[in-house]
Short mmCIF file of C-alpha atoms and ligand atoms in Angstrom, two decimals:
data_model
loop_
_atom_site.label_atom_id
_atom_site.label_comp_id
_atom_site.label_asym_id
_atom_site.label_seq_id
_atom_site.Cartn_x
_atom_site.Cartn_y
_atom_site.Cartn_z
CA UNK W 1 0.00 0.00 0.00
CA UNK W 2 1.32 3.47 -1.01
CA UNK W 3 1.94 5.67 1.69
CA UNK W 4 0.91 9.40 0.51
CA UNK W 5 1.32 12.53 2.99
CA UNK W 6 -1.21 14.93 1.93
CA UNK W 7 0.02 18.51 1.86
CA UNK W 8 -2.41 21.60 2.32
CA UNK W 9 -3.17 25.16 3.75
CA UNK W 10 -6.27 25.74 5.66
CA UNK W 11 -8.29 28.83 5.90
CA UNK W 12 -10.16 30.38 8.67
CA UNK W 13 -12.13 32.86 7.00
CA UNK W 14 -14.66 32.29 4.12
CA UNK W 15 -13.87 35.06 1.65
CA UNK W 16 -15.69 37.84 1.79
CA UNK W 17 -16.65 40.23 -1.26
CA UNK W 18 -16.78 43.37 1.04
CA UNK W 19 -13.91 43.00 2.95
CA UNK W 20 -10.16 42.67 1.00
CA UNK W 21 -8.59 41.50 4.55
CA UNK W 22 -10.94 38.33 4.64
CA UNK W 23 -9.18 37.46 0.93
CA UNK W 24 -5.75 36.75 2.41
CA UNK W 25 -7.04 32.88 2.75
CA UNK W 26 -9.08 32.58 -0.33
CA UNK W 27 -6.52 30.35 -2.22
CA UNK W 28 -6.67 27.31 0.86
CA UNK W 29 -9.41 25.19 1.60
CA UNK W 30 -11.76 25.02 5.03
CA UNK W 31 -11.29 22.04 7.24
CA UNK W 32 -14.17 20.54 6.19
CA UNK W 33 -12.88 20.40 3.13
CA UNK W 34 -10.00 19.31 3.98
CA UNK W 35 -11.54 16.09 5.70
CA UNK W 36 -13.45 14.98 2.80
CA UNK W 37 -10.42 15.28 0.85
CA UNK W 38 -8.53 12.81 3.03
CA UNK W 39 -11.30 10.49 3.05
CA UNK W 40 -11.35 10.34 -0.51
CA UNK W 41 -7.62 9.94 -0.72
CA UNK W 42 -8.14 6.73 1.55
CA UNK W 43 -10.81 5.56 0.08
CA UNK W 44 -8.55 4.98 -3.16
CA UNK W 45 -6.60 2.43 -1.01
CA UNK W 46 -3.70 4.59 0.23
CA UNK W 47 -2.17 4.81 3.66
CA UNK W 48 -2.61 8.95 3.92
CA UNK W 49 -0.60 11.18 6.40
CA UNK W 50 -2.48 14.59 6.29
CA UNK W 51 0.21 17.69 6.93
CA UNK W 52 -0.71 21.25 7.04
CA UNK W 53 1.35 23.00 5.03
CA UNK W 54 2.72 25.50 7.83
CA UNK W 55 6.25 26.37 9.15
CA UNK W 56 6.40 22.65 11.04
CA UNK W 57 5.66 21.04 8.26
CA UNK W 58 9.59 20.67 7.26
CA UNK W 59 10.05 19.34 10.46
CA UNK W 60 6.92 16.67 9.64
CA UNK W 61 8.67 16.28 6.37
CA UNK W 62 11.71 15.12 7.38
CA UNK W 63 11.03 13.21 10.33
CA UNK W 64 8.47 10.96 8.14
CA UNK W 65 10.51 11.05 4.68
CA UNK W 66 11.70 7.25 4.43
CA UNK W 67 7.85 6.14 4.94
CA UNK W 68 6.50 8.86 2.59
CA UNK W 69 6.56 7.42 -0.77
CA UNK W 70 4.60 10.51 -2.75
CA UNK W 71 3.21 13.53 -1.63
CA UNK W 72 0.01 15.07 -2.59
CA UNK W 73 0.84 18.72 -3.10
CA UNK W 74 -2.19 20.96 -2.66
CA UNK W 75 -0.53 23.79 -0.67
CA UNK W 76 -0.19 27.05 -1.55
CA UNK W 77 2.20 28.45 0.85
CA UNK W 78 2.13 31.04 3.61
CA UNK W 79 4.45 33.98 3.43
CA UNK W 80 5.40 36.47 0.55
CA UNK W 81 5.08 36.11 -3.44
CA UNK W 82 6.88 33.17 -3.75
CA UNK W 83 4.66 30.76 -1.26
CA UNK W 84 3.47 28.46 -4.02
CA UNK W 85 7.59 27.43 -4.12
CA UNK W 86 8.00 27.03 -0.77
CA UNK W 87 7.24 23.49 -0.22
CA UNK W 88 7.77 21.82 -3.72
CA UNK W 89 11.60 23.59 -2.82
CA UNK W 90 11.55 21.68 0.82
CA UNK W 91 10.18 18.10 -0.87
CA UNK W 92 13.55 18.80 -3.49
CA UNK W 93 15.98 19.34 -0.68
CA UNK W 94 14.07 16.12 1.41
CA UNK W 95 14.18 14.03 -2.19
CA UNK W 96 10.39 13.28 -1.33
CA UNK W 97 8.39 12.57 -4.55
CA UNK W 98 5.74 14.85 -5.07
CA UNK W 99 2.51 15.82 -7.32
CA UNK W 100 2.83 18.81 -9.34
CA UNK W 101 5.29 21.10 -10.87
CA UNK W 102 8.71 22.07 -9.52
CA UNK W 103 9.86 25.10 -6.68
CA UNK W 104 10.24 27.37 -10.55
CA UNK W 105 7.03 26.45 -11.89
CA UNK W 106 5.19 26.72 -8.89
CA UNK W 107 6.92 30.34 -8.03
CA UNK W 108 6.64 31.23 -11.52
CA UNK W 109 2.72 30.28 -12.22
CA UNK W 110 2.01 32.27 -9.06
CA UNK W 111 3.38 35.36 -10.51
CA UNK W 112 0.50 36.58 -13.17
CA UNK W 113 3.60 39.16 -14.90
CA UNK W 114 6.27 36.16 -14.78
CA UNK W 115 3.73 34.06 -16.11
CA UNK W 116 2.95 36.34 -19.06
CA UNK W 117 6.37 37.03 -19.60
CA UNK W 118 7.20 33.54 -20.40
CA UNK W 119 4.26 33.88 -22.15
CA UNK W 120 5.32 36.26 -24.55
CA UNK W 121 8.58 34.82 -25.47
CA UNK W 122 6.61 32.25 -26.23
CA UNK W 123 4.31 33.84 -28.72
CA UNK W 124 1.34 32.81 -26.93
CA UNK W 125 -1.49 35.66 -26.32
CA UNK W 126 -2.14 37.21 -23.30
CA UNK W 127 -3.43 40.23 -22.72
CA UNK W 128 -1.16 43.82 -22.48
CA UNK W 129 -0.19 45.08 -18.95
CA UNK W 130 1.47 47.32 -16.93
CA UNK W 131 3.00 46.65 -12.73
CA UNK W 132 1.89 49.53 -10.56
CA UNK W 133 4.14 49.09 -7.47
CA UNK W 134 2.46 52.70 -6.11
CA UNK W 135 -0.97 53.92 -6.60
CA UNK W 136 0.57 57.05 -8.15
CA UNK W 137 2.35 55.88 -10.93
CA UNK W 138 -0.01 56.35 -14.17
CA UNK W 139 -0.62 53.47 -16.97
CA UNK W 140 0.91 54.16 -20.64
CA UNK W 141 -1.38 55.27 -22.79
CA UNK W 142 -0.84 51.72 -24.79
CA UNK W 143 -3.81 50.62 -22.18
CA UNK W 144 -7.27 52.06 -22.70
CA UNK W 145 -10.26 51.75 -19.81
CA UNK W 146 -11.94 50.31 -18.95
CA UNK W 147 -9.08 48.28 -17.19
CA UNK W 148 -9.08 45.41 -14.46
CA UNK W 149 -7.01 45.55 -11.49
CA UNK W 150 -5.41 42.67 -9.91
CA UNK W 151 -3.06 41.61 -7.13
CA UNK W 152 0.36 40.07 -8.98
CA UNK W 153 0.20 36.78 -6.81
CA UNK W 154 -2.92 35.44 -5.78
CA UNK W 155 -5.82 33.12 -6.90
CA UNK W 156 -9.16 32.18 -6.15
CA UNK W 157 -10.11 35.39 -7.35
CA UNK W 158 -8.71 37.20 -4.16
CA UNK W 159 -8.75 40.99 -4.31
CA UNK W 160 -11.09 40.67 -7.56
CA UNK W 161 -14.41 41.97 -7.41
CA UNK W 162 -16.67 44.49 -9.29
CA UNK W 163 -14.43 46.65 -8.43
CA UNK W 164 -11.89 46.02 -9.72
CA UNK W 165 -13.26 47.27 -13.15
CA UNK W 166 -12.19 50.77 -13.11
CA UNK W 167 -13.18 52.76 -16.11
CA UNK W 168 -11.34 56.21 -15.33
CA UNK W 169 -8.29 57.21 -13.69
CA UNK W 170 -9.53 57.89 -9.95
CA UNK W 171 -11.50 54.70 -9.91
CA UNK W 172 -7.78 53.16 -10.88
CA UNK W 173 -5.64 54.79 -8.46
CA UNK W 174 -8.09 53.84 -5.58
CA UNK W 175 -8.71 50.17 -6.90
CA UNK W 176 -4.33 50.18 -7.43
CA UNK W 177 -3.86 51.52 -3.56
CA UNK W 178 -6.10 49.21 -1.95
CA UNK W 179 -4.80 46.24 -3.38
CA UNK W 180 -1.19 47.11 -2.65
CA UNK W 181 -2.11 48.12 1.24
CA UNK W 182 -4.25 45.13 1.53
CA UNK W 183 -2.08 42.43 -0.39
CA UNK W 184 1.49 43.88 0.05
CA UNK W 185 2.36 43.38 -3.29
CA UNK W 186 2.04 45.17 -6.29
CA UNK W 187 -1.28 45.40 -8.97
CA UNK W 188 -1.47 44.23 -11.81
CA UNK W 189 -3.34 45.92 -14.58
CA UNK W 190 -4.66 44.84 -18.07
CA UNK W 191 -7.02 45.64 -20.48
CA UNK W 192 -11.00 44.01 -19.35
CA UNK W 193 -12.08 41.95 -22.03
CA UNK W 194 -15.74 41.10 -22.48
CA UNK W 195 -15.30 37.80 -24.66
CA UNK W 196 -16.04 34.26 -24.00
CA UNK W 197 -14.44 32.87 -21.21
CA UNK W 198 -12.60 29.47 -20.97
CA UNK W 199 -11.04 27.26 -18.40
CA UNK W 200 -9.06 24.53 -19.43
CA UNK W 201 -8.08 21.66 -17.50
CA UNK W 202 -4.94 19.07 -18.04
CA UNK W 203 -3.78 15.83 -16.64
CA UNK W 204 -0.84 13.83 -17.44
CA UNK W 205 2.15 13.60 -18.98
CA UNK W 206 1.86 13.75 -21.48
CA UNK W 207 -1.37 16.00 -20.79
CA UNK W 208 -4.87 15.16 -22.08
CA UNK W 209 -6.96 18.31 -22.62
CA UNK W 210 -10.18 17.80 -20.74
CA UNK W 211 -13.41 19.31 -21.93
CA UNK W 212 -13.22 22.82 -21.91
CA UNK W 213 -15.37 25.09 -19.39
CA UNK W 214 -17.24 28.23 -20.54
CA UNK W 215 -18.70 30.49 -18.01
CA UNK W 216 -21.59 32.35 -19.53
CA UNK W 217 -21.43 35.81 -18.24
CA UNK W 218 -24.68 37.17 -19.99
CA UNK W 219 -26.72 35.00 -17.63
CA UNK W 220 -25.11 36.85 -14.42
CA UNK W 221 -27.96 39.13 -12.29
CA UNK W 222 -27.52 42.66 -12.93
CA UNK W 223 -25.67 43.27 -9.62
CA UNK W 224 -22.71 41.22 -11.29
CA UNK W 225 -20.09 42.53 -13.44
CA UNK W 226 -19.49 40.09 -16.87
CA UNK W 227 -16.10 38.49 -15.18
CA UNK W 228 -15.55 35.42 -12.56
CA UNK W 229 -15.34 38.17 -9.12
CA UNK W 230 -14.76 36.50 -5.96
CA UNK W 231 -18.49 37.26 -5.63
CA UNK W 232 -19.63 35.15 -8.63
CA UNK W 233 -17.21 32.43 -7.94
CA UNK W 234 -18.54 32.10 -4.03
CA UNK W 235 -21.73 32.78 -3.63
CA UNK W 236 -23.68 33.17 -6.78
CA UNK W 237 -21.66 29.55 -8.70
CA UNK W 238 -21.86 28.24 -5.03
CA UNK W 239 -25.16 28.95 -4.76
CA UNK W 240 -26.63 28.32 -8.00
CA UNK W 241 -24.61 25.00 -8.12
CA UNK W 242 -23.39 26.49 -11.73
CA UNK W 243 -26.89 25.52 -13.30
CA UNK W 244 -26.65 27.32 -16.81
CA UNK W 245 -23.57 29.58 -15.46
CA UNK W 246 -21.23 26.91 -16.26
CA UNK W 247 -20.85 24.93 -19.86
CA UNK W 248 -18.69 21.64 -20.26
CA UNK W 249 -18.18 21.00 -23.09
CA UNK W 250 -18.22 24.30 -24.26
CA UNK W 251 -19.90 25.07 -27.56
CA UNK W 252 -17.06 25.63 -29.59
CA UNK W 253 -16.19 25.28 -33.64
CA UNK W 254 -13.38 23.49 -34.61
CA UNK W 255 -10.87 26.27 -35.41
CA UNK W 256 -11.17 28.08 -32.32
CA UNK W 257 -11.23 24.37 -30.40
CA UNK W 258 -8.22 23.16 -31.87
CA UNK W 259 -6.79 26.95 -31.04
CA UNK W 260 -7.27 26.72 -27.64
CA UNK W 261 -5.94 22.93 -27.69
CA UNK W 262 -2.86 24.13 -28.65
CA UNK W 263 -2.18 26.87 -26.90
CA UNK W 264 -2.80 25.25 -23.51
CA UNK W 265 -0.02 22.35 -24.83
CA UNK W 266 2.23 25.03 -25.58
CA UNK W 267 2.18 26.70 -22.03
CA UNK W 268 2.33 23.32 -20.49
CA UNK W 269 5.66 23.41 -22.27
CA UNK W 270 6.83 26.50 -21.88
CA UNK W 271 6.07 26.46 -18.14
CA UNK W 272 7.38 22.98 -17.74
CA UNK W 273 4.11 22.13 -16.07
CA UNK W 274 3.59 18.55 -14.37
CA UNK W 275 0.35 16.23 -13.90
CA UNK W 276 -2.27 18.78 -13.65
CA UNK W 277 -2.85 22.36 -13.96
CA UNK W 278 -5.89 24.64 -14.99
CA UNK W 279 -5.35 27.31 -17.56
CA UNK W 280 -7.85 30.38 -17.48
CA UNK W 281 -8.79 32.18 -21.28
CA UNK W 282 -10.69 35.29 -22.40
CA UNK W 283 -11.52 36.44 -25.59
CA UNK W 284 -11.81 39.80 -26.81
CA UNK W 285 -14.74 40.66 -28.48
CA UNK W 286 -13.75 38.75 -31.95
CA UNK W 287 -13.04 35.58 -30.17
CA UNK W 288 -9.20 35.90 -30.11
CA UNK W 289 -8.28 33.93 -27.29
CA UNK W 290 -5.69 35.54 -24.51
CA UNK W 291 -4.28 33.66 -21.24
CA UNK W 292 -4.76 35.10 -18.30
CA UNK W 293 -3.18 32.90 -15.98
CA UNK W 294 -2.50 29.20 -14.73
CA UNK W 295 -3.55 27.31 -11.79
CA UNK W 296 -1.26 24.92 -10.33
CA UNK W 297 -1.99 23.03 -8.08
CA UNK W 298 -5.91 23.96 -9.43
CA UNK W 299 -8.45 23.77 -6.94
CA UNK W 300 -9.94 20.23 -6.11
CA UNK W 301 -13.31 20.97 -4.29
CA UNK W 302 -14.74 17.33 -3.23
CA UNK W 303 -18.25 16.69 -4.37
CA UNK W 304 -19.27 17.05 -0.79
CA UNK W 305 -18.55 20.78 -0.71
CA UNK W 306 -19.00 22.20 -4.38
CA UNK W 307 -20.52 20.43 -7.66
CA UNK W 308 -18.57 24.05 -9.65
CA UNK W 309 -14.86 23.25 -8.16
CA UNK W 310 -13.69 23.45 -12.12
CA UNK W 311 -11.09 20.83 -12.38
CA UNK W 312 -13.75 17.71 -10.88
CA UNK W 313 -15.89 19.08 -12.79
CA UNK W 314 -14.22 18.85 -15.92
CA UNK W 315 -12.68 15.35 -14.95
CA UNK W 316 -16.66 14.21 -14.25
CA UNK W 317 -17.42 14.96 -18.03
CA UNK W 318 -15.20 12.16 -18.86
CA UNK W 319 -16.47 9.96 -16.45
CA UNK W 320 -13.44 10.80 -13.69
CA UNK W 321 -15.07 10.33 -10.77
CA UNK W 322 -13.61 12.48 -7.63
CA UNK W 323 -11.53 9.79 -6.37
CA UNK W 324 -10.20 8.23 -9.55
CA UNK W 325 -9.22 11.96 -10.67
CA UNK W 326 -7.30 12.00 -7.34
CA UNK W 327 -5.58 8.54 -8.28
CA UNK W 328 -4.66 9.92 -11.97
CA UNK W 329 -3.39 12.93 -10.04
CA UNK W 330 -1.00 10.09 -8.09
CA UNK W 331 -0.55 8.02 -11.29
CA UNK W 332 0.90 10.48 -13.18
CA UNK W 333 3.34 11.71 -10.45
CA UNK W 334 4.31 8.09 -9.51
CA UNK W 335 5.35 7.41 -13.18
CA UNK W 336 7.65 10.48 -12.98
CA UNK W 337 9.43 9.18 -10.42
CA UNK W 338 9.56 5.35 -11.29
CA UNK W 339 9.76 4.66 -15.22
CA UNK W 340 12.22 7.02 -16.36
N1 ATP O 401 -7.87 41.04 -18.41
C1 ATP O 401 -9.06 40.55 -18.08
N2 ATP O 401 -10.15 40.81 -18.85
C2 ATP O 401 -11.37 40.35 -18.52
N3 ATP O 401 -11.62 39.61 -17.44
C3 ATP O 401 -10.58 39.31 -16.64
C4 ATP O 401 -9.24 39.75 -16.92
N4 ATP O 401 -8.43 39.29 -15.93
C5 ATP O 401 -9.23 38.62 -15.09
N5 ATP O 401 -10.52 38.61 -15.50
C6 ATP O 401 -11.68 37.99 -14.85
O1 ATP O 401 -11.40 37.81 -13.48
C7 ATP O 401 -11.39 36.40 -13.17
C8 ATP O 401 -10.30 36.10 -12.17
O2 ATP O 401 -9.05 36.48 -12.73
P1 ATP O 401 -7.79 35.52 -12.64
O3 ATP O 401 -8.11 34.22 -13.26
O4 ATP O 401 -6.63 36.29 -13.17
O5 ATP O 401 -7.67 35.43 -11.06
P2 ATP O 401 -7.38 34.24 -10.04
O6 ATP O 401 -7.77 34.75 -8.71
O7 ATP O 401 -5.97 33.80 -10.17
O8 ATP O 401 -8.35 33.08 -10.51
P3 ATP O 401 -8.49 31.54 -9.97
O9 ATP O 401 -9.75 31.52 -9.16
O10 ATP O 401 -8.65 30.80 -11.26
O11 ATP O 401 -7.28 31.21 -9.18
C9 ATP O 401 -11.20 35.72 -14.51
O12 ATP O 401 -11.72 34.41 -14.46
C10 ATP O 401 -11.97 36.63 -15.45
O13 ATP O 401 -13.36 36.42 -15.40
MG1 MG O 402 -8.31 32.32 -12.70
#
């Protein structure tokens, strides 16, 4: 029997639309969640050794490495813009097999502006951008409103909400300052495209593209901007259960399918990517498809807690059941390690 140590964050405070402080946490899972997590994990026939990801972890690590024979990486990390490294680094230094991408990857995929930089070198689209590290420096005039404002390193949609559409300068530099008080690092501002919206989920490696996820905006109560805000994502997907908000398979023709197929294989590439990631997509207005970001580890809601967590979901559609996406999760890393 495999022995897997299961590696997470946990929050204390659901996220909370009003209030930027509560959105610290967003990215780590409550300990209910948690729970049915390691259940599932067992129930797939594994001996499981749960570990919060926090500063004793190493010490965990290290004083259970000759019985651990994978970990299951879900943590995000703690402290500063880097966190999603931290522990794929300690598993390295411990030679403890793990699932997921490498201490770069991780630190990289974190970073929205490193991301997109690889991105670019890459010729792959995403959209144009400038780094306010201060509220007061102004946006070139390459970027018209109305812009979105983001915080560099977070997910989950932390920090993004209505607000965060800002369609003239004051609306920018208040939108800029509170994310850089709230989130200590800097914002990150693009362009806000209204096109379709895709998420795209891998698995493997070599990766197999699983059915593609639309979110359909239009259908969003008046109250809601047209983008996935922390609001939309927790209370009105959560609440709704995704009926109609949510498409997988997504309705798409063959060019643009085969477009977005590609592109996600090439930023699995460039990003050296391993086992499983989520890759988020908007279009602009005549369907030209630019990355936003990448999710790695994505988020693995059990059925328990969410029927919208994205990545399930999209596993479900191909008749990946929660627990056998968990043991393709393990699969995958295990081959890594043992049939070079
Ligand atoms: N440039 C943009 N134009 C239009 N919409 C955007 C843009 N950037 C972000 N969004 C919207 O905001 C949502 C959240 O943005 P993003 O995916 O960058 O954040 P995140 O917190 O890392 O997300 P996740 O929950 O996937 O971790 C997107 O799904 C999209 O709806
Ligand atoms: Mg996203």
């Amino acid at each position: 029997m495999k022995t897997i140590a299961f590696l997470y964050n946990v929050r204390h405070h659901y996220p909370d639309p009003k209030d930027l402080r509560n959105q610290l946490e967003a990215d780590f899972d409550d300990p209910i969640t948690n729970k049915h997590q390691i259940k599932h994990l067992r129930n797939c026939g594994y001996r499981v050794i749960p570990i919060e990801a926090n500063e004793k972890a190493y010490y965990k690590l290290y004083r259970l490495k000759d019985e651990i024979d994978l970990v299951f990486n879900i943590a995000e990390g703690l402290h500063g813009l880097d966190r999603e490294s931290h522990l794929p680094a300690i598993l390295e230094m411990l030679q403890i097999p793990y699932t997921g991408g490498g201490p770069l990857t991780e630190g990289l995929i974190l970073n929205k502006v490193r991301t997109k930089e690889i991105l670019l070198l890459n010729h792959i689209p995403t959209p144009p951008y400038q780094l306010l590290k201060t509220e007061s420096e102004s946006v070139g005039i390459k970027l018209d409103f109305p812009l979105i404002v983001k915080p560099l390193a977070q997910g989950s949609s932390a920090g993004i909400t209505n607000k965060s559409v800002v369609y003239h300068k004051k609306e920018l530099r208040n939108q800029t300052k509170k994310i850089i008080s709230i989130f200590k690092q800097p914002a990150l501002v693009e362009p806000f495209l209204t096109g379709r919206e895709f998420s795209i989920a891998m698995l493997g490696n070599p990766p197999m593209v699983l059915p593609i996820i639309e979110s359909d905006h239009s259908i969003l109560p008046k109250k809601y901007l047209p983008l996935d805000s922390l609001e939309v994502k927790w209370y009105f997907e959560e609440k709704t259960e995704g009926c109609d908000y949510l498409t997988c398979p997504a309705e798409l023709n063959g060019k643009l399918k085969s477009k977005l197929k590609e592109m996600s294989l090439h930023i699995w590439e460039a990003l050296d990517i391993q086992d499983w990631c989520r890759i988020d997509i908007r279009c602009d207005e005549k369907e030209n498809p630019y990355v936003l970001e990448v999710n790695s580890p994505p988020g693995i809601l059990p059925p328990e807690i969410s029927s919208t967590s994205y990545f399930p979901l999209a596993c479900r559609k191909i008749g990946i059941d929660y627990k056998e996406m968990l043991k393709s999760v393990v699969a995958a890393a295990w081959k890594r390690y043992h049939h070079k």
